[in-house]
Short mmCIF file of the C-alpha atoms (twelve columns), coordinates in Angstrom:
data_MODEL
# 
_entry.id   MODEL 
# 
loop_
_atom_site.group_PDB 
_atom_site.id 
_atom_site.type_symbol 
_atom_site.label_atom_id 
_atom_site.label_alt_id 
_atom_site.label_comp_id 
_atom_site.label_asym_id 
_atom_site.label_seq_id 
_atom_site.Cartn_x 
_atom_site.Cartn_y 
_atom_site.Cartn_z 
_atom_site.pdbx_PDB_model_num 
ATOM 1  C CA . UNK A 1  4.567   12.206  31.972  1 
ATOM 2  C CA . UNK A 2  4.534   14.225  28.561  1 
ATOM 3  C CA . UNK A 3  7.852   12.807  27.357  1 
ATOM 4  C CA . UNK A 4  6.310   9.122   27.601  1 
ATOM 5  C CA . UNK A 5  3.184   9.984   25.958  1 
ATOM 6  C CA . UNK A 6  5.358   11.603  23.276  1 
ATOM 7  C CA . UNK A 7  7.427   8.504   23.129  1 
ATOM 8  C CA . UNK A 8  4.433   6.150   22.707  1 
ATOM 9  C CA . UNK A 9  2.778   8.442   20.255  1 
ATOM 10 C CA . UNK A 10 6.091   8.519   18.098  1 
ATOM 11 C CA . UNK A 11 6.431   4.886   18.361  1 
ATOM 12 C CA . UNK A 12 2.674   4.352   17.118  1 
ATOM 13 C CA . UNK A 13 3.297   6.870   14.025  1 
ATOM 14 C CA . UNK A 14 6.619   4.619   13.207  1 
ATOM 15 C CA . UNK A 15 4.360   1.415   13.257  1 
ATOM 16 C CA . UNK A 16 1.748   3.205   11.151  1 
ATOM 17 C CA . UNK A 17 4.346   4.193   8.794   1 
ATOM 18 C CA . UNK A 18 5.939   0.686   8.580   1 
ATOM 19 C CA . UNK A 19 2.594   -0.967  7.819   1 
ATOM 20 C CA . UNK A 20 1.715   1.843   5.403   1 
ATOM 21 C CA . UNK A 21 4.945   1.317   3.627   1 
ATOM 22 C CA . UNK A 22 4.598   -2.452  3.474   1 
ATOM 23 C CA . UNK A 23 1.199   -2.615  2.044   1 
ATOM 24 C CA . UNK A 24 2.320   0.199   -0.557  1 
ATOM 25 C CA . UNK A 25 5.030   -2.395  -1.536  1 
ATOM 26 C CA . UNK A 26 2.721   -5.312  -1.008  1 
ATOM 27 C CA . UNK A 27 0.234   -3.912  -3.498  1 
ATOM 28 C CA . UNK A 28 2.644   -2.869  -5.987  1 
ATOM 29 C CA . UNK A 29 4.074   -6.335  -6.058  1 
ATOM 30 C CA . UNK A 30 0.939   -7.916  -6.619  1 
ATOM 31 C CA . UNK A 31 -0.245  -5.527  -9.305  1 
ATOM 32 C CA . UNK A 32 3.166   -6.794  -11.015 1 
ATOM 33 C CA . UNK A 33 2.269   -10.105 -10.702 1 
ATOM 34 C CA . UNK A 34 -1.307  -9.796  -12.209 1 
ATOM 35 C CA . UNK A 35 0.153   -7.793  -15.294 1 
ATOM 36 C CA . UNK A 36 2.468   -11.107 -15.862 1 
ATOM 37 C CA . UNK A 37 -0.454  -13.294 -15.283 1 
ATOM 38 C CA . UNK A 38 -3.153  -11.008 -17.786 1 
ATOM 39 C CA . UNK A 39 -1.461  -12.310 -21.169 1 
ATOM 40 C CA . UNK A 40 -2.439  -15.679 -20.535 1 
ATOM 41 C CA . UNK A 41 -6.269  -15.238 -19.868 1 
ATOM 42 C CA . UNK A 42 -9.145  -14.822 -21.901 1 
ATOM 43 C CA . UNK A 43 -10.214 -11.280 -22.956 1 
ATOM 44 C CA . UNK A 44 -12.946 -10.936 -20.537 1 
ATOM 45 C CA . UNK A 45 -10.943 -12.277 -17.562 1 
ATOM 46 C CA . UNK A 46 -7.868  -10.242 -18.546 1 
ATOM 47 C CA . UNK A 47 -10.215 -7.118  -18.861 1 
ATOM 48 C CA . UNK A 48 -11.183 -7.838  -15.256 1 
ATOM 49 C CA . UNK A 49 -7.562  -8.228  -14.015 1 
ATOM 50 C CA . UNK A 50 -6.620  -4.909  -15.660 1 
ATOM 51 C CA . UNK A 51 -9.210  -3.432  -13.774 1 
ATOM 52 C CA . UNK A 52 -8.074  -4.945  -10.633 1 
ATOM 53 C CA . UNK A 53 -4.217  -3.657  -11.329 1 
ATOM 54 C CA . UNK A 54 -5.748  -0.466  -11.887 1 
ATOM 55 C CA . UNK A 55 -7.468  -0.551  -8.421  1 
ATOM 56 C CA . UNK A 56 -4.261  -1.857  -6.899  1 
ATOM 57 C CA . UNK A 57 -2.167  1.084   -8.562  1 
ATOM 58 C CA . UNK A 58 -4.943  3.593   -7.159  1 
ATOM 59 C CA . UNK A 59 -4.548  1.898   -3.758  1 
ATOM 60 C CA . UNK A 60 -0.929  2.407   -3.818  1 
ATOM 61 C CA . UNK A 61 -0.868  5.937   -4.839  1 
ATOM 62 C CA . UNK A 62 -3.074  6.679   -1.811  1 
ATOM 63 C CA . UNK A 63 -1.275  4.810   0.770   1 
ATOM 64 C CA . UNK A 64 1.927   6.627   -0.615  1 
ATOM 65 C CA . UNK A 65 0.145   9.846   -0.187  1 
ATOM 66 C CA . UNK A 66 -0.623  8.563   3.626   1 
ATOM 67 C CA . UNK A 67 2.918   7.792   4.070   1 
ATOM 68 C CA . UNK A 68 3.920   11.538  2.898   1 
ATOM 69 C CA . UNK A 69 1.265   13.013  5.413   1 
ATOM 70 C CA . UNK A 70 2.561   10.608  8.367   1 
ATOM 71 C CA . UNK A 71 6.313   11.152  7.901   1 
ATOM 72 C CA . UNK A 72 5.882   14.681  7.110   1 
# 
């Protein structure tokens, strides 16, 4: 019985790690897209986009930290 529990736990960890990796890559990709867009925007809008990029990058960093913790 404990073997089955261990297997289910490992599957859940693997799924969580996969989702964390996907979200980190997804956020990083969108941050890059926003950087390309920023130059075409009026300054006030560009400032908001720069802030959003910073927040996405911070979020990506936090997700990567979570990945390191989950994957050991």
